[in-house]
Coordinates of C-alpha atoms in Angstrom, one line a residue:
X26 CA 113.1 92.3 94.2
X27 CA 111.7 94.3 90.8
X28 CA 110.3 97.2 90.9
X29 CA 108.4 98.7 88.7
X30 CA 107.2 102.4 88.0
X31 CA 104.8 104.2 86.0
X32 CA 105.9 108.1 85.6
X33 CA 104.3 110.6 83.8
X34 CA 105.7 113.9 82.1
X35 CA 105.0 116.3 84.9
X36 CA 108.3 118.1 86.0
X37 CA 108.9 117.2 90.0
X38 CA 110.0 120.6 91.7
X39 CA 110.1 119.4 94.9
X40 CA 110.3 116.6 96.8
X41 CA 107.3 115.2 98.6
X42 CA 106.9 113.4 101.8
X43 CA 106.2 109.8 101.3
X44 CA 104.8 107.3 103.9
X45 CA 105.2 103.5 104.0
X46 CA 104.6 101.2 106.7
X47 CA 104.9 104.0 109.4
X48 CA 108.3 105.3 108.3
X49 CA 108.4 108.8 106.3
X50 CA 110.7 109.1 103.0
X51 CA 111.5 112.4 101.3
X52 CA 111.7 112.3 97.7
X53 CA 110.7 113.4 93.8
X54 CA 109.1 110.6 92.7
X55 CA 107.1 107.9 94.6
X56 CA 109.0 105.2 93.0
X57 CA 112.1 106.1 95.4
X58 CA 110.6 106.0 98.3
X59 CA 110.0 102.1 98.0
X60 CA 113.0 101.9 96.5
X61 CA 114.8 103.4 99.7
X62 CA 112.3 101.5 102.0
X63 CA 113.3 98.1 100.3
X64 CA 116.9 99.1 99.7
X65 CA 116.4 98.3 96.1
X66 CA 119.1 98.3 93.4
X67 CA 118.7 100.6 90.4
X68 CA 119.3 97.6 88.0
X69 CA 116.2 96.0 89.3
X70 CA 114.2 99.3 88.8
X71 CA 112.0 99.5 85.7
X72 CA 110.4 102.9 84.5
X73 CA 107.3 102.8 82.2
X74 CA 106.8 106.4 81.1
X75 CA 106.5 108.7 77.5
X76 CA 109.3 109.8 75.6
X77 CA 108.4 113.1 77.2
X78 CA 108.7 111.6 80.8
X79 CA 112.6 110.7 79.3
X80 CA 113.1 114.6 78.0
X81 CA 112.0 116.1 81.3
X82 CA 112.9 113.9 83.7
X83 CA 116.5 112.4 82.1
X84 CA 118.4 112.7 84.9
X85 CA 116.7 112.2 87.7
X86 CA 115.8 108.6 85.8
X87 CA 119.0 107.8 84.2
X88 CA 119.8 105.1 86.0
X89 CA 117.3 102.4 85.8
X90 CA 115.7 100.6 82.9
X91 CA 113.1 102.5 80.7
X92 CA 110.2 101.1 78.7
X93 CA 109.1 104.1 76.5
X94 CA 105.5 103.8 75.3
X95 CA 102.9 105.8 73.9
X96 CA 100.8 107.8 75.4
X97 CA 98.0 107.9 72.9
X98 CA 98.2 104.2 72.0
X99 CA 96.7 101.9 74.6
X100 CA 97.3 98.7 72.9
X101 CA 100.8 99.9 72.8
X102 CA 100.5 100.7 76.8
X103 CA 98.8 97.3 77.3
X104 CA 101.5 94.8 75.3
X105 CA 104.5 96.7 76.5
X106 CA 103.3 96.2 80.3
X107 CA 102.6 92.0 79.7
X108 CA 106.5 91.9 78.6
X109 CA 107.6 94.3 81.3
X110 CA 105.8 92.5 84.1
X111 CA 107.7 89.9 86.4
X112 CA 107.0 88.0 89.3
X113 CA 106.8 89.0 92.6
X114 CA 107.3 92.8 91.4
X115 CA 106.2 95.9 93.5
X116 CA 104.0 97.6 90.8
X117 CA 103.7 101.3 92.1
X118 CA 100.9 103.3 90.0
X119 CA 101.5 106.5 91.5
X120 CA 102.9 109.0 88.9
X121 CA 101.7 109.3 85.2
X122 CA 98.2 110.0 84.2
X123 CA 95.4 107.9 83.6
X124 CA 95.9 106.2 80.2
X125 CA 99.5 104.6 82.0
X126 CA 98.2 103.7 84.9
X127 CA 95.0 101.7 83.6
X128 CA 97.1 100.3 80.8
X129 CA 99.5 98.6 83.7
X130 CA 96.8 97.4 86.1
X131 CA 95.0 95.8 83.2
X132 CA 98.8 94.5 81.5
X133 CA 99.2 93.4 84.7
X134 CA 95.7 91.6 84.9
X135 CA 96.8 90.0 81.9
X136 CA 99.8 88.7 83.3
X137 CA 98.3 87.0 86.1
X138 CA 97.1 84.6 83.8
X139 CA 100.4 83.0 83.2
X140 CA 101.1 83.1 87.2
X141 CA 103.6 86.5 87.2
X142 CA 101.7 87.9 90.5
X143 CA 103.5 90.8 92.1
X144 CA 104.1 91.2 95.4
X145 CA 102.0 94.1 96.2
X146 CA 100.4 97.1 93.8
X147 CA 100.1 100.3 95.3
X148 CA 99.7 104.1 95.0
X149 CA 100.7 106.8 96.5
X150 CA 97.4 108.8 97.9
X151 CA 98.2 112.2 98.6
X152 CA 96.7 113.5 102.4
X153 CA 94.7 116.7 103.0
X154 CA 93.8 117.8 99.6
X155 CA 97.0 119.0 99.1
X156 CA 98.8 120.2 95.2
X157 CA 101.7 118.7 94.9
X158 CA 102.4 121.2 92.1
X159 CA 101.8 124.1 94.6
X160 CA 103.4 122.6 98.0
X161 CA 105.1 120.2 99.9
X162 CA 102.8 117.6 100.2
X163 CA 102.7 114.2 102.0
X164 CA 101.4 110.8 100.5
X165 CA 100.4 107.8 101.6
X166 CA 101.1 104.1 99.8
X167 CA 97.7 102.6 100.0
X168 CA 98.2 98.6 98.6
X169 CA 95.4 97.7 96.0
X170 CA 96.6 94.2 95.7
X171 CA 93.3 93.2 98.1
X172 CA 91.2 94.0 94.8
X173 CA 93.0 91.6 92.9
X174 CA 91.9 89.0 95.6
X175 CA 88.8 90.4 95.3
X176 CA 88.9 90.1 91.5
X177 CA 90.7 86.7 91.7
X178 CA 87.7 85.5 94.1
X179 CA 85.2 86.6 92.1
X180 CA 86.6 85.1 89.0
X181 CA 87.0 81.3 91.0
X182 CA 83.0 81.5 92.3
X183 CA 82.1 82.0 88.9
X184 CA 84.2 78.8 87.6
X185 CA 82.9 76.9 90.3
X186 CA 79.4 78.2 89.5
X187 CA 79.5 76.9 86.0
X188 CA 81.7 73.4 86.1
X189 CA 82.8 73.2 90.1
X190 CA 86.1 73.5 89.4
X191 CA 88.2 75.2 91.4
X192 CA 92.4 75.9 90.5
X193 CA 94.7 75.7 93.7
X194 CA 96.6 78.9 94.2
X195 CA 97.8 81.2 96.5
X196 CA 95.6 83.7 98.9
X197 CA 95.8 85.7 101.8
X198 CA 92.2 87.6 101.5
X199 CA 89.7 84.8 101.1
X200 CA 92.4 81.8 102.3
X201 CA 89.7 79.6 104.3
X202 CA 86.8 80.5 101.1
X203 CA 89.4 79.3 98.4
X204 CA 90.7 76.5 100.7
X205 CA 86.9 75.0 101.0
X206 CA 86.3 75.5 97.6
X207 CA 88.8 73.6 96.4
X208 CA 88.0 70.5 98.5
X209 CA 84.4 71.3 98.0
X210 CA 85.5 70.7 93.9
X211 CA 87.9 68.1 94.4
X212 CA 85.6 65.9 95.9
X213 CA 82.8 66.4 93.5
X214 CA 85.0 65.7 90.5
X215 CA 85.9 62.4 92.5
X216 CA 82.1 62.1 92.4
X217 CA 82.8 61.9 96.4
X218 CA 79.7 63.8 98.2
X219 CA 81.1 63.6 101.5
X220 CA 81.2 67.9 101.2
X221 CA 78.6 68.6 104.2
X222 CA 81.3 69.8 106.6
X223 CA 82.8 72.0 103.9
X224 CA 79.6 73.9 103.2
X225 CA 79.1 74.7 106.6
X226 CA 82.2 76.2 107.1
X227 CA 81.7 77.6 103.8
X228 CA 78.9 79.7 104.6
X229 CA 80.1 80.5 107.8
X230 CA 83.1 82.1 105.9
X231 CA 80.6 83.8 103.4
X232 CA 79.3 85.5 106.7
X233 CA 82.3 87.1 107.6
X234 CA 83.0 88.3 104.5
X235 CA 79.7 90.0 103.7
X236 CA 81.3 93.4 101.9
X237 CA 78.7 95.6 99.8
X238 CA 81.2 94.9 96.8
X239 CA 81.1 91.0 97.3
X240 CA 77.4 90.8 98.0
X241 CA 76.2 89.5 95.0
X242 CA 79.2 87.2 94.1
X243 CA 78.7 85.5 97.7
X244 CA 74.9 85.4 97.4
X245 CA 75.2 83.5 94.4
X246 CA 77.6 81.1 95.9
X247 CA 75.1 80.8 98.8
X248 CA 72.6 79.6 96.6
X249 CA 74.5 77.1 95.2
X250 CA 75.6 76.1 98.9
X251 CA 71.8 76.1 99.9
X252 CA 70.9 73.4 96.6
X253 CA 73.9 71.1 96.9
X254 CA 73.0 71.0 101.5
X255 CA 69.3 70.7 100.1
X256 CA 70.2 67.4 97.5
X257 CA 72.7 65.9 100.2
X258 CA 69.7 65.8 102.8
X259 CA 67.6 63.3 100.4
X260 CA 67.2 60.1 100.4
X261 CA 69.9 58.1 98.7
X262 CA 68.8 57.1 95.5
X263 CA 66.9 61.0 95.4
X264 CA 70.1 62.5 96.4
X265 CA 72.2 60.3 93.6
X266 CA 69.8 61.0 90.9
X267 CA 70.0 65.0 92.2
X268 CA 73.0 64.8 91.5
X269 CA 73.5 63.4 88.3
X270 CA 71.4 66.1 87.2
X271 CA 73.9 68.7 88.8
X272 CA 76.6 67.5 87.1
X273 CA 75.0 66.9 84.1
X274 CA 73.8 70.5 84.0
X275 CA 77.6 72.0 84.9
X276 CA 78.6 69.4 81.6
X277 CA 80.3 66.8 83.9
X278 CA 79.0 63.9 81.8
X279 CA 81.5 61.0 83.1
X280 CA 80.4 61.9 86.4
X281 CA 76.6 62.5 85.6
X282 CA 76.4 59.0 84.0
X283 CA 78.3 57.3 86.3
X284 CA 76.1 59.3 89.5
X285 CA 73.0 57.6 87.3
X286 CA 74.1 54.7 87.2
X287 CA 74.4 54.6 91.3
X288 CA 70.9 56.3 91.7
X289 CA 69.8 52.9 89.6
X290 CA 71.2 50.9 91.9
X291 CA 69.9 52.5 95.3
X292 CA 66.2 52.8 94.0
X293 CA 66.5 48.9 93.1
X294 CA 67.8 48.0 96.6
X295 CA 65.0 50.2 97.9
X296 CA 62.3 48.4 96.2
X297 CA 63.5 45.2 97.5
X298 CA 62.1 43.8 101.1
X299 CA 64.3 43.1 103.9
X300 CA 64.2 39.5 103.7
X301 CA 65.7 39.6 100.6
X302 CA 68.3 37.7 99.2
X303 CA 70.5 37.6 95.9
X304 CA 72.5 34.7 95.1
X305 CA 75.7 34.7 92.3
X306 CA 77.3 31.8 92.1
X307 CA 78.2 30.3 95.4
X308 CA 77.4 33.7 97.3
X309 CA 74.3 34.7 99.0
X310 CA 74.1 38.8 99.7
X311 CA 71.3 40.5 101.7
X312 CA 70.5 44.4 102.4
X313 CA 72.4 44.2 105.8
X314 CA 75.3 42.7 104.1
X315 CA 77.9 45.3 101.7
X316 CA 75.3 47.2 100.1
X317 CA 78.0 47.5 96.8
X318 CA 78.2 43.8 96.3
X319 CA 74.2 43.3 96.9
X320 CA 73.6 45.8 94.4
X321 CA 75.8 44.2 91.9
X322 CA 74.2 40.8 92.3
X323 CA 71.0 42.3 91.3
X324 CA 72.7 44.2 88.6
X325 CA 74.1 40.7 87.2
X326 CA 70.5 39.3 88.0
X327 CA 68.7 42.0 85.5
X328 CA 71.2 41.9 82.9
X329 CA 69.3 38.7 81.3
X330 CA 67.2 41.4 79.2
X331 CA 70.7 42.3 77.7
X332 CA 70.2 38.6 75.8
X333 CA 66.3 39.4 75.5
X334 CA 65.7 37.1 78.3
X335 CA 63.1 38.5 80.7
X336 CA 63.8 39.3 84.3
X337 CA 63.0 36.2 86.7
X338 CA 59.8 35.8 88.6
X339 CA 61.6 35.8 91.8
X340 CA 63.0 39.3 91.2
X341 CA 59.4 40.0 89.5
X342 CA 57.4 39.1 92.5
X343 CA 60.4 40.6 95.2
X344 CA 61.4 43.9 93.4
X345 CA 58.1 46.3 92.8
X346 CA 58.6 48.0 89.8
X347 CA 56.4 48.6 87.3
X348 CA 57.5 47.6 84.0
X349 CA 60.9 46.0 85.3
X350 CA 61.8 44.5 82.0
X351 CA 62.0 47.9 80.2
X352 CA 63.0 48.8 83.2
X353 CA 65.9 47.0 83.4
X354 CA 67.1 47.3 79.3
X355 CA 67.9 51.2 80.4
X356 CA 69.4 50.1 83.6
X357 CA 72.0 48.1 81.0
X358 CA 72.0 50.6 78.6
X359 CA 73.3 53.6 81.4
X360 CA 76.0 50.5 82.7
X361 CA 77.0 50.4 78.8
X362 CA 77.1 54.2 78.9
X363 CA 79.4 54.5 82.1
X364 CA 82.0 51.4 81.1
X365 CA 82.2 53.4 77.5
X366 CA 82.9 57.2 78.7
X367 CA 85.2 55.3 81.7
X368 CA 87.5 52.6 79.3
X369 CA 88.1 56.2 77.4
X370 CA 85.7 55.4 74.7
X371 CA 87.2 53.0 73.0
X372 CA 84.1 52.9 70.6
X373 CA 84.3 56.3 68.7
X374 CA 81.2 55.9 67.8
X375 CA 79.5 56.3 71.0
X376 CA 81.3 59.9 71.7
X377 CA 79.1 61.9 69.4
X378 CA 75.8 61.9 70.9
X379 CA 77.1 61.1 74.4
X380 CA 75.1 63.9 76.2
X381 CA 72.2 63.3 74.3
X382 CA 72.4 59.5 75.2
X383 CA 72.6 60.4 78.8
X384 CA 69.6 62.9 78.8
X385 CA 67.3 60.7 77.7
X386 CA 68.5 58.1 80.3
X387 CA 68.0 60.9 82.9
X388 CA 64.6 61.7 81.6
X389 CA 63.8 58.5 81.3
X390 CA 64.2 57.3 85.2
X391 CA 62.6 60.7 86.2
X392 CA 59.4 59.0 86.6
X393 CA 60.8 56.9 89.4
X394 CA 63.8 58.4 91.0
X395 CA 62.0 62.3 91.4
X396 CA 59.0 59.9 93.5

């Protein structure tokens, strides 16, 4: 294990009483303690401090590995703590003044972008408004490595907020929120909307966690629990089309069009009576039959208007939709749409004005699948 040590300049005339995880170490400098409680090795111990914090405490620090910096150059601060960083470190933020000690926690931000977590950041809080530079004080470790949970939290609600994605990692804070999150996301990316059981146990979570600090993060989420339980309540072709404007919205466009393209489908089966039937080729499918296949018969039976043939009069008189022919010409036209964005666009063409193509389409079958 690492550990690593910010240390200011201010000479240590005593040794201070230091207490972590219910045991009580004696030492100069906070650093030691956890040293001494986790029996760590001096090579593995890494001081950040001033070249004053070298003059005054030379000896004492000797031993162990020293990052000078300065003092009165955070950029300095902030760069030298990204390179010192490891993972799985102790980070102890105890000793050396302010300009060190935010420098580290936001190097050490920083460096949780390329996955060097530590294993716990904490400081030293000294007990009963005691001066260390007057008496023998004691301290307490206090771990601040919940805030980066909380920071880590906040950070993956907005993500999902904006796009629904969520990345897997590691928490022990907000395990069962991150945990439902993620399948909540991986199942919308999959265009899968089987998610109900996730939001409930999502908001039940949200419950639990209701902290003044989190408030707002968590109402927001909420919110966006509340409109995706709201669209999943709808009826089919309303809930499909729903969502092809979520998605659309959060810049999913493969899934938008193709979540279109489905709506399409239901709100055509739904027009059609009960009695209906669709024959291709030697096949006959009905509504109580696989819904899939009986939907893709009727697909095959509209596409006619592709060759500027118009829809038959037995789809005319079954299926009621007002003008079916035009009707049907944007039905093909989102099918095109889907099989372009979904064969990797093999047209090049069609990539530039993608969204735009798709809005329109959405706009367009407003009129019938927002009845």
């Amino acid at each position: 294990m690492k550990l690593i040590a910010t240390l200011g300049s201010t000479k240590s005339i005593r040794k201070h009483k230091y207490e972590l995880n219910n045991k009580i170490y004696e030492e100069f400098f906070s650093f030691m303690a956890i040293k001494k409680h986790y029996k760590i090795e001096d090579k593995n111990i890494i001081i950040i401090g001033t070249k004053a914090t070298k003059e005054v405490h030379g000896k004492l620090i000797k031993n162990f590995d020293f990052v000078e910096i300065n003092e009165n150059n955070f950029e300095d601060i902030f760069a030298k703590v990204i390179k010192t960083i490891q993972k799985d470190c102790i980070l102890d933020l105890t000793q050396s003044f302010k300009t060190i000690s935010f420098g580290s926690l936001l190097g050490y931000i920083m460096s949780n972008l390329d996955d060097r977590k530590a294993k716990d950041i904490v400081y030293a809080q000294v007990l009963n408004n005691c001066i260390p530079s007057k008496e023998k004080c004691k301290f307490k470790f206090q771990s601040i490595k919940k805030y980066e949970e909380i920071i880590e939290l906040v950070r993956e609600i907005n993500i999902f907020l904006t796009s629904w994605y969520v990345i897997d990692q590691n928490h022990d804070e907000f395990k069962k929120i991150h945990e439902n999150l993620l399948e909540i996301s991986k199942r919308l990316l999959l265009n899968n909307l089987n998610i109900s059981n996730f939001l409930l146990i999502l908001e039940k979570e949200i419950e639990k966690n209701n902290q003044d600090f989190l408030n707002f993060y968590l109402g927001r989420l909420n919110k966006e629990i509340i409109k995706l339980k709201e669209a999943l309540s709808k009826k089919e072709y309303k809930k499909l089309f729903t969502f092809s404007k979520f998605y659309f919205e959060k810049n999913l466009l493969l899934q938008s069009v193709t979540m279109l393209f489905e709506a399409i489908g239901a709100y055509i089966e739904e027009k059609t009576p009960e009695n209906f039937f669709c024959k291709k080729k030697d096949e006959t499918y009905t509504k109580q039959g696989d819904k899939y296949k009986f939907r893709n018969c009727l697909k095959s039976k509209l596409s006619v208007v592709k060759y500027k043939k118009p829809v038959s009069n037995y789809l005319r008189r079954n299926i009621k939709i007002k003008n079916i022919d035009q009707f049907a010409k944007h039905y093909m036209f989102v099918d095109e749409l889907r099989n372009n964005s979904a064969h990797a666009f093999i047209n090049d063409s069609d990539v530039e004005d993608f969204k735009d193509k798709i809005k329109n389409e959405i706009d367009y079958f407003a009129k019938w699948l927002e009845k």
